[in-house]
Short mmCIF file of C-alpha atoms in Angstrom, two decimals:
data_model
loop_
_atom_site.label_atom_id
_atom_site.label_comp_id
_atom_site.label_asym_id
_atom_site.label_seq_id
_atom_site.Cartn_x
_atom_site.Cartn_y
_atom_site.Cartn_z
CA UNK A 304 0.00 0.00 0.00
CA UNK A 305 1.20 3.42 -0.71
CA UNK A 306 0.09 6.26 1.39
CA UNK A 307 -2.57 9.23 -0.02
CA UNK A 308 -1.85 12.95 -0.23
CA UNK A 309 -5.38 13.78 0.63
CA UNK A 310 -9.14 13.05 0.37
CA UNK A 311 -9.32 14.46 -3.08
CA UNK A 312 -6.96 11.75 -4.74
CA UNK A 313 -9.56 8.99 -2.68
CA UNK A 314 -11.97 7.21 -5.01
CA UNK A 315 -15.62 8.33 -5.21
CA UNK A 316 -17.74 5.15 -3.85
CA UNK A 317 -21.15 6.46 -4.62
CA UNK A 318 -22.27 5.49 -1.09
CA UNK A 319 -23.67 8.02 1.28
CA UNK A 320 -21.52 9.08 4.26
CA UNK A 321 -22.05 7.29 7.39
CA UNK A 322 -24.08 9.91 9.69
CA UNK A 323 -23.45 10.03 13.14
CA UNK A 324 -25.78 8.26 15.86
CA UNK A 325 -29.00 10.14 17.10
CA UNK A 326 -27.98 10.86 20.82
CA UNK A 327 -30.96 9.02 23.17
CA UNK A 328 -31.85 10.04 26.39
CA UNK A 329 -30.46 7.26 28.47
CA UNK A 330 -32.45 5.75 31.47
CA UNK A 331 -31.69 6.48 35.10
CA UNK A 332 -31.39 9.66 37.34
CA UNK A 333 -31.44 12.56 35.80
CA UNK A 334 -27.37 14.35 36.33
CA UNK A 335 -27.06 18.00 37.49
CA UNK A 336 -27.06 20.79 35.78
CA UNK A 337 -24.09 21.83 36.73
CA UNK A 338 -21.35 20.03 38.99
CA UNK A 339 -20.19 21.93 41.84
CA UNK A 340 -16.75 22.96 42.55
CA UNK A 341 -14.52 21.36 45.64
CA UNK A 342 -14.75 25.07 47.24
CA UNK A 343 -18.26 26.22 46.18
CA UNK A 344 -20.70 25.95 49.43
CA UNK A 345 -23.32 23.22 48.97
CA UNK A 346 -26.97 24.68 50.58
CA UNK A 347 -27.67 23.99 53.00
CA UNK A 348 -30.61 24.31 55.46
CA UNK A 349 -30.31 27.40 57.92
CA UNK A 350 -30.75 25.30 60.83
CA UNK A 351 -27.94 22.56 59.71
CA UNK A 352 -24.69 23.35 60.44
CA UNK A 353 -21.10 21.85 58.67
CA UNK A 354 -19.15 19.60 60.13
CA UNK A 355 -16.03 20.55 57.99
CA UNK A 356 -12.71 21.29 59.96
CA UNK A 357 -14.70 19.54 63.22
CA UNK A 358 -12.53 16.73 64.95
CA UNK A 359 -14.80 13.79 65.44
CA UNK A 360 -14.14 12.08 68.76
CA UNK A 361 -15.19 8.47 70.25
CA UNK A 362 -18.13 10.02 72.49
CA UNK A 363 -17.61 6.65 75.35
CA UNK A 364 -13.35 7.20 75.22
CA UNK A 365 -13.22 10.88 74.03
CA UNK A 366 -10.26 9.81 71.54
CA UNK A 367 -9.78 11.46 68.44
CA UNK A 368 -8.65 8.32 66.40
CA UNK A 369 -11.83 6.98 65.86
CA UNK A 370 -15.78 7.52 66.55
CA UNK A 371 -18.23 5.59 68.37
CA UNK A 372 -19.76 3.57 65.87
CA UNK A 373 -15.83 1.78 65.37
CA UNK A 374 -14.74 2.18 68.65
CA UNK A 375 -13.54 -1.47 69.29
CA UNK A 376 -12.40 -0.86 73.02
CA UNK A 377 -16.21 -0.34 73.72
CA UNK A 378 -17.10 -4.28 72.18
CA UNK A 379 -14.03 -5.52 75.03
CA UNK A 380 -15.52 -4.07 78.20
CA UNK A 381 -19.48 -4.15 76.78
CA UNK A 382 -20.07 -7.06 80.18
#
């Protein structure tokens, strides 16, 4: 085979182009209009406050390196 300077030395084929596919709506949730950015503020309800730059604590140990729900020293000494 030996390359082709350009689509005008190709060979007519008579054929009709190949259109592109008809875009479908596709099933499932509908997507956002528009995605958020990491530092735009979500909204949020008046009353609700963030919990971003909080320290989250084991509430029965008061540690810092873990929360309640996978505290594991609580399952030891639960009798």
């Amino acid at each position: 085979m030996q390359p082709i300077n350009g689509q005008h030395d190709w060979e007519k084929t008579g054929i009709e182009p190949v259109l592109p596919l008809i875009e479908k709506k596709m099933p499932g949730w509908p997507k956002k209009n528009r995605r958020m950015a990491k530092n735009e503020l979500k909204n949020l309800k008046p009353s609700h406050l963030s919990r971003k730059g909080l320290i989250m604590t084991c509430t029965q140990f008061s540690q810092h390196s873990h929360k309640k729900r996978s505290c594991t020293q609580g399952n030891k000494h639960a009798k």
